[in-house]
Coordinates of C-alpha atoms in Angstrom, one line a residue:
Chain D
M1 CA 101.3 178.2 76.3
N2 CA 98.4 178.5 78.5
S3 CA 96.7 181.5 81.1
V4 CA 96.0 184.6 79.5
E5 CA 93.3 186.3 78.0
S6 CA 92.8 186.3 74.5
K7 CA 91.8 189.3 72.1
P8 CA 88.5 190.1 74.0
N9 CA 86.8 190.5 69.7
V10 CA 87.8 187.0 68.8
K11 CA 84.8 185.7 68.3
F12 CA 83.8 182.3 69.9
K13 CA 82.3 179.1 68.6
S14 CA 81.3 176.2 70.8
V15 CA 82.3 173.0 70.4
T16 CA 81.1 169.5 71.8
I17 CA 83.2 167.6 74.3
L18 CA 84.2 164.5 73.6
S19 CA 86.4 163.4 76.6
N20 CA 87.6 165.3 79.6
T21 CA 90.7 162.9 81.7
E22 CA 92.4 163.2 84.6
I23 CA 95.8 161.7 83.0
S24 CA 98.1 162.1 86.1
P25 CA 97.0 164.0 88.6
N26 CA 95.0 167.3 88.7
V27 CA 96.7 167.3 84.6
F28 CA 93.4 166.5 82.2
L29 CA 93.5 166.2 78.7
L30 CA 89.9 168.1 77.2
S31 CA 89.5 166.0 74.0
F32 CA 87.1 167.8 70.9
K33 CA 86.2 166.4 67.0
R34 CA 87.5 169.0 65.1
D35 CA 86.5 170.9 62.4
F36 CA 89.2 173.6 61.6
A37 CA 93.0 173.8 59.7
F38 CA 96.0 174.3 62.1
R39 CA 99.6 174.5 62.1
A40 CA 101.4 172.5 64.5
G41 CA 102.2 174.4 67.6
Q42 CA 99.8 177.1 67.6
V43 CA 97.7 178.0 70.5
L44 CA 94.2 178.5 71.0
G45 CA 92.1 180.8 73.6
I46 CA 89.3 178.8 74.9
A47 CA 87.0 179.5 78.3
V48 CA 83.3 177.5 79.4
S49 CA 81.2 180.8 79.3
S50 CA 81.0 182.5 76.3
N51 CA 81.3 185.2 78.8
D52 CA 84.7 184.8 79.8
D53 CA 88.7 186.1 78.5
A54 CA 89.7 183.3 76.9
R55 CA 92.9 181.6 77.7
L56 CA 95.4 180.8 75.3
Y57 CA 96.5 177.1 74.9
S58 CA 98.8 175.0 72.8
I59 CA 97.1 172.1 71.2
A60 CA 97.9 168.9 72.2
S61 CA 96.6 166.6 68.6
G62 CA 98.5 167.3 64.6
E63 CA 97.1 168.5 61.7
N64 CA 95.6 166.0 60.6
D65 CA 93.6 164.0 64.5
E66 CA 90.2 163.3 63.4
N67 CA 90.1 165.4 67.8
I68 CA 91.6 168.6 68.6
S69 CA 93.1 167.8 72.2
L70 CA 94.3 170.6 75.3
L71 CA 96.4 169.8 77.3
Y72 CA 96.8 171.8 81.5
N73 CA 97.1 171.9 84.9
I74 CA 94.3 172.8 87.1
K75 CA 95.7 176.1 88.9
P76 CA 93.8 176.3 92.1
G77 CA 92.0 179.4 92.4
G78 CA 92.4 179.7 89.3
K79 CA 89.0 181.8 86.6
L80 CA 89.2 178.6 84.3
T81 CA 90.6 176.0 85.2
P82 CA 88.9 174.0 88.5
N83 CA 86.1 174.9 85.7
L84 CA 87.5 173.3 83.4
A85 CA 88.2 170.5 85.0
I86 CA 84.6 169.0 86.3
L87 CA 82.8 170.0 81.8
R88 CA 82.0 166.8 81.3
P89 CA 81.4 163.6 77.3
D90 CA 78.8 166.2 75.9
D91 CA 78.8 169.7 77.8
T92 CA 80.2 172.9 76.1
L93 CA 83.4 174.4 75.8
W94 CA 83.4 177.8 73.9
I95 CA 87.4 178.0 72.1
T96 CA 88.2 181.0 69.3
V97 CA 90.4 180.4 66.1
P98 CA 93.8 179.2 66.5
F99 CA 97.0 181.1 66.0
G100 CA 100.0 182.1 66.6
T101 CA 103.6 181.2 65.3
Y102 CA 105.6 179.0 67.0
A103 CA 105.6 176.3 64.3
G104 CA 108.0 174.0 64.0
S105 CA 110.7 172.9 60.9
D106 CA 111.6 169.2 58.5
E107 CA 115.2 170.2 60.3
P108 CA 116.9 168.6 62.6
A109 CA 116.6 169.8 65.7
Y110 CA 116.2 170.1 69.5
W111 CA 113.2 170.1 71.9
I112 CA 113.1 170.9 75.2
A113 CA 109.6 170.9 76.9
A114 CA 108.2 171.2 81.8
G115 CA 105.1 169.5 82.7
T116 CA 102.8 170.4 80.3
G117 CA 105.2 171.9 78.0
I118 CA 105.1 169.2 75.3
A119 CA 102.1 170.0 74.4
P120 CA 103.5 171.6 71.0
F121 CA 106.0 169.2 70.8
Y122 CA 103.0 166.4 70.6
S123 CA 101.4 168.2 68.4
M124 CA 104.4 168.2 66.0
Y125 CA 105.3 164.7 66.3
R126 CA 102.0 163.8 65.7
S127 CA 102.6 165.9 62.9
G128 CA 104.8 164.2 60.9
L129 CA 107.4 166.5 62.1
G130 CA 109.1 163.7 64.1
S131 CA 112.1 162.0 63.1
N132 CA 114.7 164.3 63.3
K133 CA 114.1 165.2 66.1
I134 CA 115.7 165.0 69.5
L135 CA 113.2 165.8 72.6
I136 CA 113.9 166.0 76.1
H137 CA 111.3 166.1 78.5
G138 CA 111.2 167.4 82.1
S139 CA 108.9 166.7 84.8
R140 CA 108.8 166.3 89.2
T141 CA 107.6 163.0 88.8
L142 CA 107.4 159.9 87.4
D143 CA 103.8 159.5 86.1
A144 CA 104.1 163.5 84.3
F145 CA 105.4 162.2 81.2
Y146 CA 102.6 162.6 78.7
F147 CA 101.9 160.8 76.0
S148 CA 105.3 158.6 76.9
D149 CA 104.3 155.0 75.3
E150 CA 103.9 156.6 72.5
L151 CA 106.9 158.8 72.6
L152 CA 109.5 156.3 74.0
T153 CA 108.2 154.2 71.0
D154 CA 108.9 156.4 68.6
F155 CA 111.5 158.1 69.7
G156 CA 113.7 155.1 70.6
S157 CA 116.6 157.3 72.1
R158 CA 115.6 160.6 71.1
Y159 CA 113.7 160.7 74.0
V160 CA 114.8 161.7 77.1
R161 CA 112.8 162.1 80.2
C162 CA 114.4 163.9 83.2
C163 CA 113.3 163.8 86.7
S164 CA 113.4 165.9 89.4
Q165 CA 112.6 164.0 92.0
Q166 CA 112.4 160.9 91.8
E167 CA 114.7 157.8 89.8
G168 CA 112.5 155.6 87.6
E169 CA 113.9 153.0 84.7
G170 CA 115.5 154.7 81.4
T171 CA 115.0 157.7 82.7
Y172 CA 117.8 160.7 83.9
H173 CA 117.1 161.6 87.3
G174 CA 117.7 165.3 87.9
R175 CA 116.3 169.2 86.3
V176 CA 116.1 169.3 82.9
T177 CA 118.9 172.3 83.1
Q178 CA 121.3 169.7 84.6
Y179 CA 120.7 167.7 81.5
L180 CA 121.8 170.1 79.3
E181 CA 124.2 170.9 81.1
A182 CA 126.1 168.0 81.2
L183 CA 125.5 167.7 77.2
D184 CA 129.0 168.2 74.6
N185 CA 129.5 169.3 71.3
L186 CA 125.5 170.6 71.4
P187 CA 124.9 171.7 66.6
E188 CA 125.2 175.3 67.2
D189 CA 123.4 175.5 63.7
Q190 CA 120.0 173.7 64.9
K191 CA 117.3 175.5 66.7
Y192 CA 116.9 174.2 70.8
Y193 CA 112.7 174.3 70.7
L194 CA 111.8 175.3 74.4
C195 CA 108.4 175.2 75.5
G196 CA 107.9 175.7 79.6
S197 CA 107.6 177.8 82.2
A198 CA 109.8 181.6 83.0
E199 CA 112.8 180.3 85.1
M200 CA 112.7 176.8 82.5
V201 CA 112.7 178.6 78.7
V202 CA 115.5 181.8 80.4
E203 CA 117.7 179.5 82.3
C204 CA 117.6 176.7 79.4
R205 CA 117.7 178.8 77.4
E206 CA 121.3 180.6 79.8
I207 CA 123.1 177.3 79.4
L208 CA 122.0 177.0 75.6
L209 CA 124.0 180.2 75.0
S210 CA 126.6 179.5 76.9
K211 CA 127.3 176.7 75.5
G212 CA 128.1 178.3 71.8
V213 CA 124.1 178.5 70.6
P214 CA 123.3 181.2 68.7
F215 CA 120.7 183.2 70.8
S216 CA 118.5 183.2 67.0
N217 CA 119.5 179.4 66.8
V218 CA 116.0 179.3 70.3
V219 CA 113.0 179.6 70.0
A220 CA 111.3 180.1 72.8
E221 CA 107.6 179.5 73.9
I222 CA 107.2 180.6 77.8
Y223 CA 103.9 180.5 79.4
F224 CA 101.9 182.9 80.9
Chain P
M1 CA 97.4 165.6 120.0
S2 CA 97.4 169.5 119.5
F3 CA 96.0 172.0 118.3
A4 CA 97.8 174.3 115.6
E5 CA 96.6 177.5 115.0
T6 CA 96.5 178.1 111.4
I7 CA 96.7 182.2 110.8
V8 CA 95.1 183.8 108.3
P9 CA 97.0 186.1 106.4
K10 CA 94.1 189.4 106.1
E11 CA 92.7 190.6 103.5
H12 CA 95.5 194.9 103.3
L13 CA 92.6 197.1 102.8
L14 CA 96.2 199.9 100.5
G15 CA 95.2 199.2 96.9
K16 CA 90.8 199.4 97.3
T17 CA 89.2 201.5 95.4
L18 CA 87.2 203.0 96.6
P19 CA 84.1 200.9 95.0
D20 CA 85.8 198.2 96.5
L21 CA 85.7 200.1 100.5
K22 CA 82.3 201.7 100.4
R23 CA 81.6 197.5 99.4
I24 CA 84.0 196.3 102.7
A25 CA 81.7 199.6 104.7
A26 CA 78.5 197.6 103.7
K27 CA 79.9 194.3 104.8
L28 CA 80.9 195.6 108.2
G29 CA 77.8 196.8 107.8
L30 CA 79.3 200.9 108.3
P31 CA 77.7 204.2 106.9
A32 CA 79.3 204.6 103.0
F33 CA 81.0 207.9 104.5
V34 CA 83.3 206.0 106.0
A35 CA 84.7 204.6 102.3
A36 CA 85.9 207.6 101.7
Q37 CA 87.4 208.9 105.2
I38 CA 90.2 206.0 104.7
A39 CA 90.6 206.5 101.4
Y40 CA 91.2 209.7 102.4
W41 CA 93.4 208.2 105.7
L42 CA 95.4 205.7 102.8
Y43 CA 95.6 207.4 99.7
K44 CA 96.0 211.1 101.1
T45 CA 97.6 210.6 104.0
N46 CA 101.3 208.8 105.2
I47 CA 99.5 207.3 108.5
Q48 CA 100.8 203.4 109.4
S49 CA 97.9 202.6 112.3
Y50 CA 95.0 202.4 112.1
D51 CA 94.7 204.4 115.5
E52 CA 95.6 207.6 112.7
M53 CA 92.6 207.5 110.8
T54 CA 91.0 210.3 113.6
N55 CA 87.5 210.7 112.0
I56 CA 87.4 207.7 112.5
S57 CA 85.8 206.3 115.5
K58 CA 86.6 203.9 118.2
K59 CA 84.8 201.0 117.5
V60 CA 85.2 201.3 113.4
R61 CA 89.2 201.3 113.2
L62 CA 89.1 197.8 115.9
L63 CA 86.5 196.6 112.9
L64 CA 88.7 197.4 109.9
A65 CA 91.9 196.6 112.6
E66 CA 89.8 193.2 112.6
H67 CA 89.0 192.1 109.1
Y68 CA 91.9 193.7 107.4
D69 CA 95.9 194.8 107.9
L70 CA 96.2 198.3 106.4
G71 CA 99.4 196.9 103.9
V72 CA 101.7 199.3 104.1
S73 CA 104.7 198.2 104.2
D74 CA 108.4 200.2 104.4
P75 CA 110.8 199.3 102.2
V76 CA 114.3 196.8 103.5
K77 CA 117.0 198.1 101.3
V78 CA 117.9 201.6 99.5
Q79 CA 121.2 202.2 97.1
Q80 CA 121.7 205.7 95.6
S81 CA 123.1 205.9 92.2
A82 CA 126.4 208.6 91.8
D83 CA 123.3 210.5 89.6
G84 CA 120.8 210.9 91.9
T85 CA 118.4 207.8 91.4
K86 CA 118.0 205.6 94.3
K87 CA 117.1 202.1 93.9
Y88 CA 114.3 200.2 96.8
L89 CA 114.2 196.9 97.2
F90 CA 110.7 196.3 99.5
P91 CA 109.8 192.2 100.8
V92 CA 106.3 191.2 99.1
S93 CA 105.7 187.9 100.8
S94 CA 108.7 186.1 101.8
H95 CA 111.2 185.3 99.9
K96 CA 109.6 187.5 97.6
F97 CA 111.3 191.0 96.5
I98 CA 111.1 193.7 94.4
E99 CA 112.8 197.0 93.6
T100 CA 111.6 200.6 92.7
A101 CA 113.2 202.7 91.0
F102 CA 113.3 206.9 91.8
I103 CA 114.6 209.3 89.2
P104 CA 115.2 212.4 89.5
D105 CA 116.3 215.2 87.1
A106 CA 115.4 219.1 86.6
R107 CA 112.1 219.5 85.2
R108 CA 111.1 216.4 86.6
N109 CA 111.3 213.3 89.2
T110 CA 109.3 209.5 88.7
L111 CA 109.5 206.9 89.9
C112 CA 109.9 203.7 88.4
V113 CA 107.3 200.6 89.3
S114 CA 107.4 196.8 89.5
S115 CA 103.6 194.7 89.0
Q116 CA 105.3 191.5 89.4
V117 CA 108.6 189.4 91.0
G118 CA 110.4 188.2 88.4
C119 CA 107.9 188.4 84.8
K120 CA 107.1 185.4 82.3
M121 CA 108.2 187.3 78.9
G122 CA 110.9 185.7 79.3
C123 CA 112.6 189.0 77.0
L124 CA 116.6 188.0 76.3
F125 CA 117.9 191.1 76.8
C126 CA 116.3 191.6 80.4
A127 CA 117.4 190.9 84.1
T128 CA 114.5 190.7 85.1
G129 CA 113.0 187.3 82.5
R130 CA 116.0 185.8 83.4
Q131 CA 114.3 184.9 87.2
G132 CA 111.2 184.5 85.8
F133 CA 108.6 184.7 87.8
Q134 CA 107.2 184.7 91.4
A135 CA 104.2 186.5 92.2
Q136 CA 101.8 189.0 91.2
L137 CA 101.4 192.1 93.4
S138 CA 98.1 193.2 94.4
A139 CA 97.6 196.6 93.5
G140 CA 97.8 197.4 96.7
Q141 CA 102.0 196.2 96.6
I142 CA 102.2 197.8 93.5
I143 CA 100.9 201.0 95.7
N144 CA 102.9 200.7 98.8
Q145 CA 105.5 201.3 96.4
L146 CA 104.7 205.3 96.0
R147 CA 102.8 205.8 99.0
S148 CA 106.1 204.1 100.8
I149 CA 109.3 205.8 100.3
P150 CA 110.5 209.2 101.6
E151 CA 109.6 211.1 97.9
R152 CA 106.4 210.5 98.2
E153 CA 105.8 214.1 98.3
Q154 CA 107.6 214.8 95.2
I155 CA 107.0 212.4 92.8
T156 CA 105.4 213.9 88.9
N157 CA 105.8 210.9 87.3
I158 CA 104.7 207.4 87.8
V159 CA 105.9 204.8 84.9
F160 CA 104.9 201.0 85.3
M161 CA 108.8 200.2 84.0
G162 CA 110.0 198.3 87.1
M163 CA 109.7 194.2 87.1
G164 CA 107.0 192.2 86.1
E165 CA 105.3 193.5 82.8
P166 CA 102.2 195.2 84.0
F167 CA 100.1 193.6 81.9
D168 CA 100.1 190.0 82.5
N169 CA 98.4 191.3 85.9
A170 CA 96.1 193.9 84.9
E171 CA 93.7 193.6 87.0
E172 CA 95.9 194.7 89.9
V173 CA 96.9 197.4 87.2
M174 CA 93.7 199.1 86.2
K175 CA 93.1 198.9 90.1
A176 CA 96.4 200.7 90.9
Q177 CA 96.0 202.6 87.6
E178 CA 92.6 203.8 88.8
I179 CA 94.0 204.7 92.4
L180 CA 96.9 206.6 91.2
T181 CA 94.6 209.7 88.9
A182 CA 91.0 209.0 90.8
A183 CA 90.4 212.6 93.3
Y184 CA 90.3 210.4 96.1
G185 CA 93.6 208.9 95.6
F186 CA 96.9 210.2 94.8
E187 CA 94.7 212.2 92.3
L188 CA 97.8 212.3 89.3
S189 CA 97.7 213.8 86.5
A190 CA 96.6 210.6 83.7
R191 CA 99.1 212.1 81.4
K192 CA 102.1 212.4 84.0
V193 CA 101.7 208.6 84.2
T194 CA 102.5 206.4 82.5
V195 CA 101.9 202.1 81.6
S196 CA 104.7 199.7 79.6
T197 CA 103.9 196.2 77.7
I198 CA 105.5 194.2 75.9
G199 CA 102.0 194.0 74.1
I200 CA 99.0 191.8 75.4
V201 CA 96.4 192.5 73.0
P202 CA 93.6 192.0 75.4
A203 CA 94.4 193.8 78.7
M204 CA 95.5 196.2 76.2
E205 CA 93.0 196.8 75.2
V206 CA 90.8 197.2 78.2
F207 CA 92.9 199.5 79.7
L208 CA 93.5 202.3 76.1
R209 CA 89.4 201.6 76.4
E210 CA 89.7 202.1 80.1
S211 CA 92.4 204.7 81.1
K212 CA 93.2 208.2 79.9
C213 CA 96.8 207.3 81.0
N214 CA 99.7 206.6 78.7
L215 CA 101.0 203.8 76.8
A216 CA 104.2 202.6 76.6
V217 CA 105.3 199.6 74.6
S218 CA 108.7 198.1 74.6
M219 CA 108.8 197.2 70.4
H220 CA 112.8 196.7 69.8
S221 CA 112.3 195.0 66.2
P222 CA 109.8 196.2 63.6
F223 CA 110.8 192.8 61.9
D224 CA 108.9 189.5 62.8
E225 CA 111.5 186.6 63.4
E226 CA 114.3 189.4 64.6
R227 CA 111.3 189.8 67.3
R228 CA 111.4 186.6 67.4
K229 CA 114.2 186.4 68.9
L230 CA 114.8 188.7 70.8
M231 CA 111.0 188.7 73.0
P232 CA 109.7 185.3 72.2
I233 CA 106.0 187.4 72.8
Q234 CA 105.9 187.8 70.0
H235 CA 104.6 184.4 68.7
V236 CA 101.0 185.1 70.2
Y237 CA 101.1 188.5 69.1
P238 CA 103.3 190.0 66.6
I239 CA 103.6 193.4 66.5
K240 CA 101.7 194.3 64.0
D241 CA 99.0 193.3 66.0
V242 CA 99.5 195.0 68.2
I243 CA 100.6 198.7 66.8
D244 CA 96.7 197.7 64.9
T245 CA 94.9 197.6 68.7
I246 CA 96.8 201.2 69.0
N247 CA 95.8 202.7 66.1
R248 CA 91.7 201.8 66.4
A249 CA 91.8 203.1 70.1
D250 CA 90.6 206.9 70.7
L251 CA 93.3 208.3 72.0
G252 CA 91.8 211.6 71.7
K253 CA 93.7 214.3 72.1
Y254 CA 96.6 214.2 74.9
R255 CA 97.7 210.7 75.0
R256 CA 100.9 209.8 74.6
V257 CA 101.3 206.6 72.9
S258 CA 105.6 205.6 73.0
I259 CA 107.3 203.2 72.0
E260 CA 110.9 202.3 73.2
Y261 CA 113.4 201.2 71.2
I262 CA 116.4 199.0 72.7
V263 CA 119.3 199.8 70.2
F264 CA 121.6 197.0 69.7
G265 CA 124.2 198.0 68.0
E266 CA 124.5 196.9 64.3
L267 CA 121.7 195.4 65.0
N268 CA 118.6 196.6 64.7
D269 CA 119.6 201.0 64.4
T270 CA 120.4 199.6 59.9
Q271 CA 118.0 201.8 57.6
K272 CA 116.6 199.3 57.3
H273 CA 114.9 199.0 60.1
V274 CA 114.3 203.3 59.6
K275 CA 112.3 201.9 56.8
E276 CA 110.7 199.5 58.4
L277 CA 110.1 201.8 61.8
A278 CA 108.2 204.8 59.1
R279 CA 106.4 202.0 57.5
L280 CA 104.8 200.4 60.0
L281 CA 103.9 203.2 63.0
N282 CA 102.4 205.9 59.4
K283 CA 99.0 205.0 60.6
T284 CA 100.5 206.3 65.3
R285 CA 100.1 208.6 66.5
C286 CA 103.2 208.2 68.7
R287 CA 107.0 208.5 69.2
I288 CA 109.6 206.2 69.7
N289 CA 111.5 206.7 72.7
L290 CA 115.6 204.9 71.5
I291 CA 117.0 203.0 74.9
R292 CA 120.6 202.2 75.5
F293 CA 121.1 198.9 75.8
H294 CA 122.1 198.4 79.7
P295 CA 124.2 194.5 79.6
V296 CA 122.8 191.5 81.2
P297 CA 125.8 188.5 81.9
N298 CA 125.9 185.6 79.8
V299 CA 123.3 187.9 77.4
P300 CA 124.5 187.2 73.5
L301 CA 123.6 190.9 72.4
P302 CA 125.7 194.6 72.2
P303 CA 126.1 197.0 73.1
T304 CA 124.4 199.7 72.0
N305 CA 127.0 202.1 69.3
E306 CA 126.8 205.7 70.1
D307 CA 128.0 207.0 66.9
R308 CA 124.8 204.5 65.2
L309 CA 122.8 205.9 67.5
V310 CA 123.0 209.1 66.8
E311 CA 122.5 208.7 63.4
F312 CA 119.3 205.8 64.1
Q313 CA 117.3 209.4 66.1
R314 CA 118.8 211.5 63.0
A315 CA 117.0 209.2 60.5
L316 CA 114.0 208.3 62.5
N317 CA 113.3 212.4 63.0
E318 CA 113.6 213.2 59.1
K319 CA 111.5 210.2 58.5
G320 CA 108.8 212.3 60.9
I321 CA 109.2 210.5 64.0
V322 CA 110.1 211.8 66.6
T323 CA 112.3 210.4 68.6
T324 CA 114.1 210.8 71.4
I325 CA 117.1 209.1 73.6
R326 CA 116.3 207.5 76.7
A327 CA 118.9 208.2 79.3
S328 CA 120.6 205.5 81.2
R329 CA 120.0 207.0 85.1
G330 CA 121.5 204.9 88.0
L331 CA 123.4 202.1 85.6
D332 CA 126.1 201.6 89.3
I333 CA 123.5 200.0 91.1
D334 CA 121.9 198.1 88.4
A335 CA 118.7 200.6 88.8
A336 CA 118.8 201.6 84.9
C337 CA 116.4 200.3 82.0
G338 CA 116.1 196.5 82.3
L339 CA 118.7 195.9 84.7
L340 CA 116.5 195.3 87.9
S341 CA 116.4 192.1 89.7
T342 CA 115.8 190.3 92.6
K343 CA 117.3 187.0 91.3
A344 CA 119.9 186.7 94.7
L345 CA 117.2 186.9 97.0
I346 CA 114.1 184.5 96.1
Q347 CA 114.8 180.9 97.4
R348 CA 113.9 178.7 94.9
E349 CA 110.2 176.7 94.7
N350 CA 109.2 174.0 93.5
G351 CA 108.4 174.7 89.5
D352 CA 107.4 172.6 86.0
F353 CA 111.0 170.9 86.3

């Protein structure tokens, strides 16, 4: 989830940035110390000035992690991200309280993400919900499988990387939608969590529905 | 070595508010009254070129043309329904198109305008949502949907219920509603302009504070869990917060709030729903507009049951909520609610997967 203005009447508080690292071309992971509780899958409103409108980003760290991390890509001409990307450690970031109900559970499920849409699932995984999940991550390039070292270690064969524009060892060459199309016998009684752009979410949802998954088992989060 | 000329598209004048035009006049070293003259030609007439701005000197017209395009463009296609509804297709850039519906009836002529190419909201029941999101419309591209149709002079009502979520493009929509209602613009009464949202709370707060136009909210279910399955936005802006936002606003005497409610047979038309709607809207001055579900291919939602629809309306009215059923118009040309889509015309661009 990203890029929507948050509630203007919600008060910001300031936090001090610990790190703001470009982990892939134009994609950054920003961290600051956690001093509040949240549920994995929730979003934060953030701004570089307390006078700005907040934009929403999914938290990309575990409920018990020491720091809060946010994964974002630079949108050329955007109001927030070009200014966010130049912030350095010890600079100030303004945040809202965490909110939202896109929450995971400890039931078996599929987590299906595209691009920076991996963030809420990484948060759920870091919060101990990953052991019975199948994680499918789609991206255009091989350098966009964020957190893949850690995910590969813990998920093993339950972690599927679909790369549409490059071929790589251990990755499926094609769109995440093509990968889903080719799957047979998808369990109809499990939840399918989706997070990514509107195109990705609606296309994946359509494929799941066509394979007999009831719409009540498709849990969608969208970027906007 | 070759030198390729880069053509930077000029900004459009259509869609500029009067304050915007004054800034432009100042930037070009023109007297402030030129701004009002330009606004007149843009919004009170249907001129197609600078040459027709006869009370502006040729020198100034050339200066304007050097820096700005007028920004008017005709629809490239029109379809007409058996019931008189028309659907216009406008190109907004290469391979990106929007649709606009003109809906005449005995008492009013309504224009249903789009605010985005596609939509990011991903609502399960909506054809526009299924094409994903391609682009934001500028205020000029929104205004052009009214300015450039032959029925322009007959339009009595504007509804922002076409493609897109208006409050995901709030800045341009706010400009457009100003131009539609301002004395320098189309001078429509704010009571005749309705902006419809799925409930993006921060932008709604701004709209309720700064505009006098009517508000419509797409609810479709009063229950959290059920609404989440139909509309992903519920994860972030629950309907309860949306209603609280309306309740906190000063609506004045005449401003109208409608709750839009697509009725799916035996899914969201039960007594339980009637009770919860009455509870949720207990303090809200609004009416409910029931909409028949217009089936979208491969969407596993049940069609409206006519008997249950009428019973649902009766039960809600009995609870004291003024409830109407919206006529389905333009079904045969896919112009009815939730059916607008330009998916077939889009050339796919690289997304995030």
